[in-house]
Coordinates of C-alpha atoms and ligand atoms in Angstrom, one line a residue:
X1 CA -41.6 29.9 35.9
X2 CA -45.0 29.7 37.1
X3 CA -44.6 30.1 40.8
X4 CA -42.1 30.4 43.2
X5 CA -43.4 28.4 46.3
X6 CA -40.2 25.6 47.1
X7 CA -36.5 25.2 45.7
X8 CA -38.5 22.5 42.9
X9 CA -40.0 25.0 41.6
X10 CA -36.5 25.6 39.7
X11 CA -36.0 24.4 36.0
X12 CA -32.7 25.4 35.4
X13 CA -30.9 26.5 38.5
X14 CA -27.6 27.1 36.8
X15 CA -29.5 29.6 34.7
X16 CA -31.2 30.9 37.4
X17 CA -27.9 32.1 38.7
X18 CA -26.3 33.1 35.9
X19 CA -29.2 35.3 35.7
X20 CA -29.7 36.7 38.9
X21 CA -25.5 37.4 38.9
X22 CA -26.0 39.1 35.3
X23 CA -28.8 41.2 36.9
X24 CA -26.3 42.5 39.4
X25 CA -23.6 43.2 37.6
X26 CA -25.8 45.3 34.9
X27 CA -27.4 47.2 37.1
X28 CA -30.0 48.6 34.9
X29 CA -34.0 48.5 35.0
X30 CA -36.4 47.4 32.6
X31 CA -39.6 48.0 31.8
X32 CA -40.7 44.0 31.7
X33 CA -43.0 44.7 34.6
X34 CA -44.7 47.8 33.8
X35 CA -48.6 47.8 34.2
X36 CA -48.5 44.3 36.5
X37 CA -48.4 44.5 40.0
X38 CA -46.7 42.3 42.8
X39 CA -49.0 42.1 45.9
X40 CA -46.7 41.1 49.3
X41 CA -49.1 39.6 51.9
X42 CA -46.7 39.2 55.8
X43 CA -48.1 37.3 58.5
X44 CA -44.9 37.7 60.2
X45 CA -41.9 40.5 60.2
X46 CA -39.5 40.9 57.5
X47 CA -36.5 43.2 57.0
X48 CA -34.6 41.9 54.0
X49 CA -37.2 40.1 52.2
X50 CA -39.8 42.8 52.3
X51 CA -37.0 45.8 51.1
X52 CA -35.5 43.4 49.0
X53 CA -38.5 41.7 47.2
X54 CA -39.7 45.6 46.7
X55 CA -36.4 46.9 45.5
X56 CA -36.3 44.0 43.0
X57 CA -40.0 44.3 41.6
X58 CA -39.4 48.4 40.7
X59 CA -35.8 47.4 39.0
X60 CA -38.3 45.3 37.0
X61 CA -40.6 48.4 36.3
X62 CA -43.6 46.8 38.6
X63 CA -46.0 48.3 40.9
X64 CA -45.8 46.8 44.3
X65 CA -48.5 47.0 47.1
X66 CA -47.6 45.5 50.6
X67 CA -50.2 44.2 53.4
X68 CA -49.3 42.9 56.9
X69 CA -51.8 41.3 56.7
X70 CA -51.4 39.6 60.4
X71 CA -52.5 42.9 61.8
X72 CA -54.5 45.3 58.6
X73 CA -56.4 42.5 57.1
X74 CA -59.3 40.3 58.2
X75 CA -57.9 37.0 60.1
X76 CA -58.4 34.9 57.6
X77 CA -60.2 31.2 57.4
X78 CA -58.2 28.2 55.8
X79 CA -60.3 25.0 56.7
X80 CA -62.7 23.8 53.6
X81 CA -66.5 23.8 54.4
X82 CA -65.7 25.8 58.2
X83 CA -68.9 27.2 59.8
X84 CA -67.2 31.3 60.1
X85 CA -69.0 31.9 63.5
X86 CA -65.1 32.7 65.4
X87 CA -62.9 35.9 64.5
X88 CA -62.0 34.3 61.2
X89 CA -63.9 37.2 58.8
X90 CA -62.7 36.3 55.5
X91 CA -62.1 32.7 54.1
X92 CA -59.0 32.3 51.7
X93 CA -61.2 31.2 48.8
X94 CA -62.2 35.1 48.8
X95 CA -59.3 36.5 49.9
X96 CA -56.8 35.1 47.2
X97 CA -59.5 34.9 44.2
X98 CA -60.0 38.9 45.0
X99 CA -56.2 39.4 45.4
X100 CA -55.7 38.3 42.2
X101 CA -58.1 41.0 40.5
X102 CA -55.7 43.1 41.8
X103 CA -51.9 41.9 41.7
X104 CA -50.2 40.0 38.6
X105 CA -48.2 38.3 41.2
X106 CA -48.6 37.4 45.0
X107 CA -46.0 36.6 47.6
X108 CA -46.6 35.5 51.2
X109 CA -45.0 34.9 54.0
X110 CA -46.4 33.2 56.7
X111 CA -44.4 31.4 59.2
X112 CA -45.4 28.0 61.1
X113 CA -46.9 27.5 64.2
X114 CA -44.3 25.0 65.2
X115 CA -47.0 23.0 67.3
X116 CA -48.5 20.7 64.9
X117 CA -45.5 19.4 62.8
X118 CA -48.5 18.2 60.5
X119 CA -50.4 21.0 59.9
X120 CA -47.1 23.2 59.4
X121 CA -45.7 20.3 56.6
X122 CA -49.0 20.3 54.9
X123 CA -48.2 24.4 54.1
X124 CA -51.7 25.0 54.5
X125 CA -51.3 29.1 53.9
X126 CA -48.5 28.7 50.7
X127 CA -50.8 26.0 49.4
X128 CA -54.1 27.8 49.8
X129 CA -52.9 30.8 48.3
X130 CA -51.6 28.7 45.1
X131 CA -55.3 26.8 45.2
X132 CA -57.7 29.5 45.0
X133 CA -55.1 32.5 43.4
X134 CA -55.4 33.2 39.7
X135 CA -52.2 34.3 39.6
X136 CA -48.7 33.0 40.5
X137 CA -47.7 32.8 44.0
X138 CA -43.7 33.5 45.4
X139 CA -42.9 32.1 49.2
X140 CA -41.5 35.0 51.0
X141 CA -40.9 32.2 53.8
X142 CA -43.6 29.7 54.9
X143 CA -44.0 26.8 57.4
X144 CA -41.2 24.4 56.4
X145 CA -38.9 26.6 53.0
X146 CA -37.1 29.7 52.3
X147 CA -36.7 29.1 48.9
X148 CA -35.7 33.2 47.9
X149 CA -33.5 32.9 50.8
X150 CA -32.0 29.4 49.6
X151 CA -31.4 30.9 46.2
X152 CA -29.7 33.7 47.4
X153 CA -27.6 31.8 49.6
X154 CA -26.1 30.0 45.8
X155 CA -25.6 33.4 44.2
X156 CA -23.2 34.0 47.2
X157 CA -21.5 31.3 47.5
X158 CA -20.9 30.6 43.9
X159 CA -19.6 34.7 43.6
X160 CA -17.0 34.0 46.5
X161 CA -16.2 30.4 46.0
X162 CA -12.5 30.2 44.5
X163 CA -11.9 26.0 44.6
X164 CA -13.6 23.5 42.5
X165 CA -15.7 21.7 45.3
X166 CA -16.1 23.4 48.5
X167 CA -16.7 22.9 51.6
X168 CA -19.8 24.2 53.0
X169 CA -21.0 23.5 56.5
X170 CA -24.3 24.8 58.0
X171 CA -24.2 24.8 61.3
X172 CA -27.0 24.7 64.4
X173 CA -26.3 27.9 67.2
X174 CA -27.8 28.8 70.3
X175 CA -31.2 31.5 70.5
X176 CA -33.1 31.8 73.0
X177 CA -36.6 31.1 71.1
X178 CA -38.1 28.5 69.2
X179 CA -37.2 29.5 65.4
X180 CA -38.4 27.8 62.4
X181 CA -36.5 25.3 60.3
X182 CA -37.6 26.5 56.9
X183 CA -34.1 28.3 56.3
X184 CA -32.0 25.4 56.7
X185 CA -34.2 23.2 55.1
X186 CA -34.2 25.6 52.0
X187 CA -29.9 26.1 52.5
X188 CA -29.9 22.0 52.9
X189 CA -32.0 21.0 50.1
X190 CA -30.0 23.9 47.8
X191 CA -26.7 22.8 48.9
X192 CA -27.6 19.2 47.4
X193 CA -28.1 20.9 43.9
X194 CA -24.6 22.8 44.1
X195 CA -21.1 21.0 43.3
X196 CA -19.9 21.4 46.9
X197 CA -19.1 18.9 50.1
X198 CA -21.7 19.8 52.3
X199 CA -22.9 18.5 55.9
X200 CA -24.7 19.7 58.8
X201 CA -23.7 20.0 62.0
X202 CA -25.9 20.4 64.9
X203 CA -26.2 19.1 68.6
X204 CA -27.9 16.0 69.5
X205 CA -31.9 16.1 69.0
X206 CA -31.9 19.1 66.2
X207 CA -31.6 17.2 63.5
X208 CA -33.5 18.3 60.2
X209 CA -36.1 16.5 58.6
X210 CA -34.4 12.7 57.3
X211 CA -36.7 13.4 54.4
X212 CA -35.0 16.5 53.7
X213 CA -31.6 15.7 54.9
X214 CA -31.4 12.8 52.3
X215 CA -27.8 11.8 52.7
X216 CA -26.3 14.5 54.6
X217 CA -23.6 13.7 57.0
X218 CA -24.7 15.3 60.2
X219 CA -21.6 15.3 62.6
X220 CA -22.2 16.4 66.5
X221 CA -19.0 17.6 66.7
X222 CA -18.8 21.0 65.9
X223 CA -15.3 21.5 65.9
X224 CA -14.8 18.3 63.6
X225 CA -17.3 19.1 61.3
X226 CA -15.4 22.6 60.9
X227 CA -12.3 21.4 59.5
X228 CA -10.9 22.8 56.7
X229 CA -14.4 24.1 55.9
X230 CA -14.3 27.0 53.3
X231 CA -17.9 28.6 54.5
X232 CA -20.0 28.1 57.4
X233 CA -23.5 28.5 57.3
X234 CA -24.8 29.6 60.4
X235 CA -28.6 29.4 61.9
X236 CA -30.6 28.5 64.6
X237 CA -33.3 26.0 64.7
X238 CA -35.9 24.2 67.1
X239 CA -35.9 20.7 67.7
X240 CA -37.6 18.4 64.7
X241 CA -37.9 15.2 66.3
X242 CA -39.7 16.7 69.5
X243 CA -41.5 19.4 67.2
X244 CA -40.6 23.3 67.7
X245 CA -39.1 23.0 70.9
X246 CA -35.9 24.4 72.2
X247 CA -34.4 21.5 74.3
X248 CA -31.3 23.6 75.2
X249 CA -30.0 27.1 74.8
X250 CA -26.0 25.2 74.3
X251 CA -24.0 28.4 74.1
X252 CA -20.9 26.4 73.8
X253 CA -22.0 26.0 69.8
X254 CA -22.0 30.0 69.8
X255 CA -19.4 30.7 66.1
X256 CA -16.5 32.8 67.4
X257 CA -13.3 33.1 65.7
X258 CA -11.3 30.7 68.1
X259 CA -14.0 28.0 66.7
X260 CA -13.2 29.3 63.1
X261 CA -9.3 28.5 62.9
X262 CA -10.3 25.1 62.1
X263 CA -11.9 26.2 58.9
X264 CA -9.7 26.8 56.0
X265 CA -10.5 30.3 56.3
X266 CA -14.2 30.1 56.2
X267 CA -16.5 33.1 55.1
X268 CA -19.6 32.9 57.4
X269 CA -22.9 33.3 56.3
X270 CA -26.0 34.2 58.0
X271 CA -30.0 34.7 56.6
X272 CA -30.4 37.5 59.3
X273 CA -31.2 38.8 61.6
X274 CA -28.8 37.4 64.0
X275 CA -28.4 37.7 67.3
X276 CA -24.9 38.8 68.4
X277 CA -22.6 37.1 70.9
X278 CA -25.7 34.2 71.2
X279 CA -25.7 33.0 67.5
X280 CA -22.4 34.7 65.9
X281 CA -20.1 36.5 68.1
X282 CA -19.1 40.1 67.5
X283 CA -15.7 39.0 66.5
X284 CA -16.3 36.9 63.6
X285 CA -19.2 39.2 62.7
X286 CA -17.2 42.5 63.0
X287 CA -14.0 41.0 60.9
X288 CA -13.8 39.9 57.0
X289 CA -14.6 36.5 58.0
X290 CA -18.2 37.6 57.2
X291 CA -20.1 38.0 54.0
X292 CA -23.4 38.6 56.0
X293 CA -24.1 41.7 54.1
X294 CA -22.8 40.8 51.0
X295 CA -25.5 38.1 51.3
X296 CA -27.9 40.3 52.1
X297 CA -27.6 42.1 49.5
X298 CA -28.0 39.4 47.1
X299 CA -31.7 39.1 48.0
X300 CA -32.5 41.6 45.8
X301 CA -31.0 39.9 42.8
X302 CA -32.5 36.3 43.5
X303 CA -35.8 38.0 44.0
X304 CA -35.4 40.2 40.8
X305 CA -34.2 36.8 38.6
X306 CA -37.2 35.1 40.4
X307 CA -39.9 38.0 39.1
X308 CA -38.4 38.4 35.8
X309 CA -38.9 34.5 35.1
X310 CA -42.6 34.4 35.9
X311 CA -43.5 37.9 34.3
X312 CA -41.4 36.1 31.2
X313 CA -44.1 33.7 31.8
X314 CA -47.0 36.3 31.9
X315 CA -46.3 37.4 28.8
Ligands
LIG401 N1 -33.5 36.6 55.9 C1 -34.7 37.1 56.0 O1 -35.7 36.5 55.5 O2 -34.8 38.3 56.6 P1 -36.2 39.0 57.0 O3 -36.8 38.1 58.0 O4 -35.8 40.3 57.6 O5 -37.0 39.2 55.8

């Protein structure tokens, strides 16, 4: 693998899994990564795929050097040919080329502006980085994918998964702010690589992007769409069609158990962080119903399969 940037980026997802599942059952380090170092550039805040990403790059024997860059580094410029006379110090074409003398491997994450639904699809900051870097780039989230996330999201399901084709339902909830749609983008365009039945259920105006739906059944009805589901993906997004905008805070879509004896006994799942009693309510949350932390915890190993691929490709 040369990069990690979207979900295509995959040769041989199968094997990807199998790999990242064999890395957590084993366990073990390995010295595959000593001497190279993986640089993590944030423009936004991370929990999980900071810790995680970290946690997997020393299993693998790496150095690892982090940056939030939103606030430590010079802002930096992205437009071709721009005349630097604002508070942009540093223009990518430096920034990455000299990154590279230092890091083996760069991940960013860097979040969209959810203004210009242009600007955010072209993935100006993922893209730039991958331009003018001399080394391979990993998405730690951008603009419109959360392909570690996504890949993650596989390792869990296919761990707990007991039938032959599940059902797996990923479902719009209420939050009070406009969040991206790069996670369900990443979990929709996954879910169409897996052997499952899978559709999306959100309210009217949030539907994802057609070209990334494909075709998805999208139901409006919740509870229908629940039936006899076997896991529920849960995530909030802003609108699509009228770009980054929250049109209306529906708590009635809010998962709670009552919602989830439909299901045929549904594990829930959740990217995190969630917002309790607005997104998932403490009582599906607080019981076995979910595998939030098992999922969590997963990170690590999609991230760790992820690394050991490209440094395989380093060699
Ligand atoms: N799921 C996820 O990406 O978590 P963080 O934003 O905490 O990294």
């Amino acid at each position: 693998m040369k990069n990690y940037t979207t979900l295509a980026d995959i040769e041989d997802l199968e094997s990807l899994i199998r790999e990242a599942r064999g890395l957590k059952s084993k366990n073990t380090e390995s010295e595959l990564g000593k001497g190279k170092t993986l640089g993590m550039l944030f423009f936004n805040p991370s929990l999980r795929t900071r810790l995680s990403t970290e946690k997997a790059a020393k299993l693998l024997g790496m150095d690892v050097m982090v940056m939030n860059a939103d606030k430590d580094g010079w802002a930096l410029e992205f437009e071709d040919g721009a005349v630097m006379n604002s508070d942009k110090a540093e223009h990518i074409k430096e920034a990455a080329a000299v990154l590279s003398q230092y890091c083996d491997i760069i991940a960013v994450r860097a979040f969209p502006g959810l203004k210009d639904r242009e600007k955010d699809e072209s993935e100006q900051v993922m893209n730039s980085f991958k331009k003018y870097a001399s080394v391979p780039v990993v998405n730690l989230e951008s603009a419109t994918g959360h392909p570690l996330q996504a890949l993650t999201d596989a390792i869990t399901i296919q761990e707990i998964n007991k039938k032959e084709r599940p059902k797996v339902v990923l479902t719009w909830a209420p939050h009070p702010k406009a969040l991206p749609q790069s996670v369900p983008n990443s979990f929709t365009e996954m879910m169409q690589n897996l052997d499952v039945e899978f559709m999306i259920t959100n309210p009217r105006g949030y539907d994802l992007n057609a070209n990334i739906r494909k075709n998805v059944r999208v139901e409006h009805d919740q509870e229908q769409a629940f039936r006899d589901a076997d896991f529920v993906y849960v995530k909030n997004w802003s609108s699509y069609d009228e770009y980054g905008k929250v049109l209306d805070v529906e708590r009635d879509w809010t998962v709670d158990q009552e919602k989830l004896q439909q299901t045929d006994n549904a594990k829930v799942m959740h990217c995190l962080p969630v917002r309790r009693n607005m997104v998932i309510a403490d009582d599906v949350l607080d019981s076995e119903s979910s595998i939030v932390i098992q999922q969590a915890n997963n990170r690590t190993f999609a991230a760790q399969a992820v690394l050991k691929r490209i440094l395989e490709c380093l060699k």
